[in-house]
Amino acid sequence: MTTTLKTFQGDMRDALVARFKNLKTQYDAVARLQGSAEKLTKLRLAKGAVMLQAPTGVGKTLIAVDTVQSFSADEKVIWFWFVPFVGLVGQAQRTFQAEAPAVKLLSLESDRFTESLRPGGVYALSWQAVATSQARRILRETRDDGLSVDDLILQARELGYRIGCVVDEAHHGLQKAHEASTFFSAILKPDYALLMTATPRDEDAVKFSQKTGYKLGNPDDWATITRDQGVAAGLLKEGVKTVRFIARSGNESKMLDFERIALSQAASMHRRVKQELDALEVGITPLLLVQVPNGGESVDDVEKVLVNELGFAAAAVHKHTSDEPDENLAAVANDPTAEVLIFKMAIAMGFDAPRAFTLAALRGVRDREFGTQVVGRIMRVHRLLQGREYVPDLLQHGYVFLANQEDQEGLRSAADLINALRAQEPQLGQQAILTLEVGAHSSEMTLVSTQGEEQTVLRTVTNTSDAQAPGITPAQVETPTLSDVSAEVLETARNLVAQLQGRGQLDLLNTTPAAPAAPGPASLPAATAPTLADAIAASGITKKRYPRKQEAPQTLKTELLPSMPDNFEAQVAGLVDFTRVLGDRDRTGTQLTQRTEELFTEDESPADESILAQLSPSVIAARAKQVALPFDDLDEREFLRRLEERFRAALVRQGIALPEDDEVIRRQLDLVLVRNPKLVREAHKRVRAALVKVRDVSLPDAIIEPAGLPRSARNVYGVFPPGLNKDEREFANLLDTDPEVLWWHRNPSDKPGSIALWAWSGGMTGFYPDFVVAVEGRSHSDGQALVEVKGEFLQEWEKAKAGANGQYHGRSFMVGKRGDDGNFYFLRLENHQLELDGLYESQRLKTNI
């Protein structure tokens, strides 16, 4: 029994048929002209393709089937109906058998003979059948079992057939596969092409035109059906609600298995839906969809949770592990004994699931196209619910439970895209009728535009070969040649090199000449890529020895981190104090906010509900290992053994009975560690900090640097060293002109003679302050202070260094600029915030506070 089209579906069918009939009239008229082949090609590329954009579930396929059947009554045409996956070919054929039984279904396996062709006949196939290397070896070659597809199309045209084409999910196969677009434009060359998509994108239309030459026009020209039309007709649910989960703190969120929570809550909603359907006595078993990442292991893991923890019968849980939809998937979607379908991200499109109300998305939905397909799976209204006077509100919505609350951009983008669609039928455009009159001495051709009942003479010519329909010839766009672009790039590069040479900004630190560029028009000539040796020779720069001044010290003090002692694990475990946190060992649950939001409307406030979620033992165990062992200087097995002993002893001291099961002890320990992530970190820091030692480090007798460095009055080597940034150079000038400064030294990073601080970070991170400054009157650390200069844009990023204290030097001072006054200020770390601590003056360096 065929389906009666809804009003909006019938209107769209009629508009599409009228569009193709209009085009047929133009084809027939142009075919009578001289040089018609070229003109027909131009007309086909300009007018032959139309895009139908509509949300999943409004009946695009049904409209297209009826369009094919209706238009074929007026045109001798063979149709090629493309589906995105091989497994959906049978589904398309069954749709024709049910909705258009008079249409002759043809098979590429057995009907590749001209004798098999029938007007209005349809080949249902996938792009893989004709646009792959295997297809070129089989269906694209003429053999004993039939003509090649290429020859079949050519001979069909010779027999007077025109070629029609319907592309389902056009954004998928045709847009993404190069061979598919090549087959479409070079072999198939359809006279009538209907492209359908639920995920329209302007850029797809541009790419389609670039690849095939067919014009689709602007989105305003596309045939469009809206979600509101589908809702009003009872084909789509009123809305889709997203459900996400918000933890009270970031630490608790790390202890939760949000995939398990989303799956559990989705199962609960599924059962509520099932109760409502049972009350209506409509005979519908709802289907819970579970979308998992691509990969077999995740599918099996989810199945175990559904059966072992959530109580679904094993026979009711079905899996689809293929990367494409197939006949089995379609069967499961319509099998009333199947309550759950687990499927991969790769097949979010291409299968109908009218029983589906609830979907658990166990991975993020970032992509708009994927979001549109996901929403489409649960938007449909089941046939048995269509037209009912009363349907409970719960059943008028679909529900998407998100395991990752942050990754829902794809759903939001999909909703915006669907909401943006505006109902529109395809435009007929102008119908061009061409007539030819032959007189005694000359011939004359007239091109007439017919729009409604009005006729306008557009062009009259006496040379029939000169006539062509206006607007058919595509505009020629001049594109710069590669040689033009290369020459421009080359000239720009040459100018840049000249500017750098003029400003003396060649990289003198690069002692290795750059490898020669690959030959080509855009390569710089060797003469424009000077090496360091060339630059030095051209500028007269030479190296010079700068000796250390006599008044400068021969040695400075640095902190050294020695190797770890043999009992390092015991020392760290011994400093972990469990006494005050033992109460956390049984806190296995936590409160979450379950937020439900309507996807398609923004004026409805979110609905929040507090739920109790159980912490995941597996997540806690993995997290506990990260918390307890983020350090590579601890032996994992030995430290965990020591830590468990310490935990047991703490329980006994507090009079708490030890569980008999060792696994319970370990789970309790894991929970305490995860809820108190600083326990081990602080103990580890204290032990390592205590191991840091102070030793002497020698200042080099001299430094070897380029000749001609600016002279300095107080630097230990008598010059301003190279490599200072703008702020560092300004600060060095302050030091050099300050009578309170006895000498100053630029402290290099991570060199044999560098001053390092380790204790401040618990021995985890070495810190090399920029300057060592000897100040008259400083009684601490042999009169030497450490100063770190930070540019304003780096101050917040490295604020922890403002709180650094050295075992020998005491406080390390951080200075930097703030605002536009150009002054340096002391910066101090207070309550994890970087605060101004007064204008810089060397007097402050005499203190240690």
mmCIF file of N, CA, C and O in Angstrom, residues 82 86 89 108-109 124-132 134-136 138-140 149:
data_model
loop_
_atom_site.group_PDB
_atom_site.id
_atom_site.type_symbol
_atom_site.label_atom_id
_atom_site.label_comp_id
_atom_site.label_asym_id
_atom_site.label_seq_id
_atom_site.Cartn_x
_atom_site.Cartn_y
_atom_site.Cartn_z
ATOM 1 N N PHE A 82 21.464 6.937 -6.240
ATOM 2 C CA PHE A 82 22.659 6.650 -5.456
ATOM 3 C C PHE A 82 22.380 6.778 -3.957
ATOM 4 O O PHE A 82 21.809 7.769 -3.502
ATOM 5 N N VAL A 86 26.668 0.749 0.514
ATOM 6 C CA VAL A 86 26.221 -0.456 -0.206
ATOM 7 C C VAL A 86 25.034 -1.100 0.495
ATOM 8 O O VAL A 86 24.073 -1.553 -0.137
ATOM 9 N N VAL A 89 21.294 -0.135 -0.442
ATOM 10 C CA VAL A 89 20.701 -0.334 -1.770
ATOM 11 C C VAL A 89 19.383 -1.080 -1.653
ATOM 12 O O VAL A 89 18.363 -0.705 -2.258
ATOM 13 N N LEU A 108 22.371 -3.488 -11.939
ATOM 14 C CA LEU A 108 23.629 -3.445 -12.687
ATOM 15 C C LEU A 108 24.259 -4.824 -12.817
ATOM 16 O O LEU A 108 25.130 -5.031 -13.659
ATOM 17 N N GLU A 109 23.827 -5.740 -11.992
ATOM 18 C CA GLU A 109 24.360 -7.097 -12.087
ATOM 19 C C GLU A 109 23.797 -7.829 -13.304
ATOM 20 O O GLU A 109 24.518 -8.568 -13.977
ATOM 21 N N ALA A 124 19.205 1.286 -8.662
ATOM 22 C CA ALA A 124 19.568 1.679 -7.300
ATOM 23 C C ALA A 124 20.966 1.144 -7.019
ATOM 24 O O ALA A 124 21.214 -0.059 -7.161
ATOM 25 N N LEU A 125 21.867 2.017 -6.611
ATOM 26 C CA LEU A 125 23.257 1.602 -6.433
ATOM 27 C C LEU A 125 23.964 2.549 -5.473
ATOM 28 O O LEU A 125 23.444 3.607 -5.103
ATOM 29 N N SER A 126 25.156 2.153 -5.075
ATOM 30 C CA SER A 126 26.004 3.019 -4.251
ATOM 31 C C SER A 126 27.153 3.529 -5.097
ATOM 32 O O SER A 126 27.453 2.992 -6.165
ATOM 33 N N TRP A 127 27.812 4.562 -4.598
ATOM 34 C CA TRP A 127 28.964 5.086 -5.337
ATOM 35 C C TRP A 127 30.076 4.053 -5.437
ATOM 36 O O TRP A 127 30.832 4.032 -6.402
ATOM 37 N N GLN A 128 30.171 3.189 -4.435
ATOM 38 C CA GLN A 128 31.215 2.168 -4.474
ATOM 39 C C GLN A 128 31.070 1.245 -5.678
ATOM 40 O O GLN A 128 32.050 0.657 -6.141
ATOM 41 N N ALA A 129 29.846 1.121 -6.196
ATOM 42 C CA ALA A 129 29.616 0.201 -7.310
ATOM 43 C C ALA A 129 30.225 0.698 -8.611
ATOM 44 O O ALA A 129 30.550 -0.107 -9.496
ATOM 45 N N VAL A 130 30.403 2.001 -8.750
ATOM 46 C CA VAL A 130 30.873 2.538 -10.032
ATOM 47 C C VAL A 130 32.071 3.466 -9.912
ATOM 48 O O VAL A 130 32.670 3.827 -10.923
ATOM 49 N N ALA A 131 32.423 3.858 -8.699
ATOM 50 C CA ALA A 131 33.465 4.884 -8.544
ATOM 51 C C ALA A 131 34.605 4.408 -7.656
ATOM 52 O O ALA A 131 35.081 5.124 -6.794
ATOM 53 N N THR A 132 35.039 3.165 -7.868
ATOM 54 C CA THR A 132 36.205 2.628 -7.171
ATOM 55 C C THR A 132 37.066 1.881 -8.181
ATOM 56 O O THR A 132 36.632 1.577 -9.302
ATOM 57 N N GLN A 134 37.914 -1.207 -8.026
ATOM 58 C CA GLN A 134 37.292 -2.504 -8.284
ATOM 59 C C GLN A 134 36.153 -2.374 -9.295
ATOM 60 O O GLN A 134 35.984 -3.212 -10.175
ATOM 61 N N ALA A 135 35.404 -1.271 -9.172
ATOM 62 C CA ALA A 135 34.308 -1.058 -10.113
ATOM 63 C C ALA A 135 34.830 -0.896 -11.526
ATOM 64 O O ALA A 135 34.212 -1.355 -12.492
ATOM 65 N N ARG A 136 35.990 -0.233 -11.665
ATOM 66 C CA ARG A 136 36.558 -0.056 -13.003
ATOM 67 C C ARG A 136 36.929 -1.403 -13.624
ATOM 68 O O ARG A 136 36.910 -1.562 -14.841
ATOM 69 N N ILE A 138 35.260 -4.246 -13.027
ATOM 70 C CA ILE A 138 34.078 -5.112 -13.183
ATOM 71 C C ILE A 138 32.972 -4.394 -13.949
ATOM 72 O O ILE A 138 32.774 -4.617 -15.148
ATOM 73 N N LEU A 139 32.257 -3.490 -13.291
ATOM 74 C CA LEU A 139 31.096 -2.867 -13.912
ATOM 75 C C LEU A 139 31.462 -1.807 -14.934
ATOM 76 O O LEU A 139 30.629 -1.414 -15.739
ATOM 77 N N ARG A 140 32.701 -1.333 -14.912
ATOM 78 C CA ARG A 140 33.089 -0.289 -15.853
ATOM 79 C C ARG A 140 33.747 -0.871 -17.106
ATOM 80 O O ARG A 140 34.299 -0.123 -17.908
ATOM 81 N N VAL A 149 29.035 0.108 -17.562
ATOM 82 C CA VAL A 149 28.117 1.180 -17.219
ATOM 83 C C VAL A 149 28.323 2.364 -18.165
ATOM 84 O O VAL A 149 27.362 3.002 -18.610
#
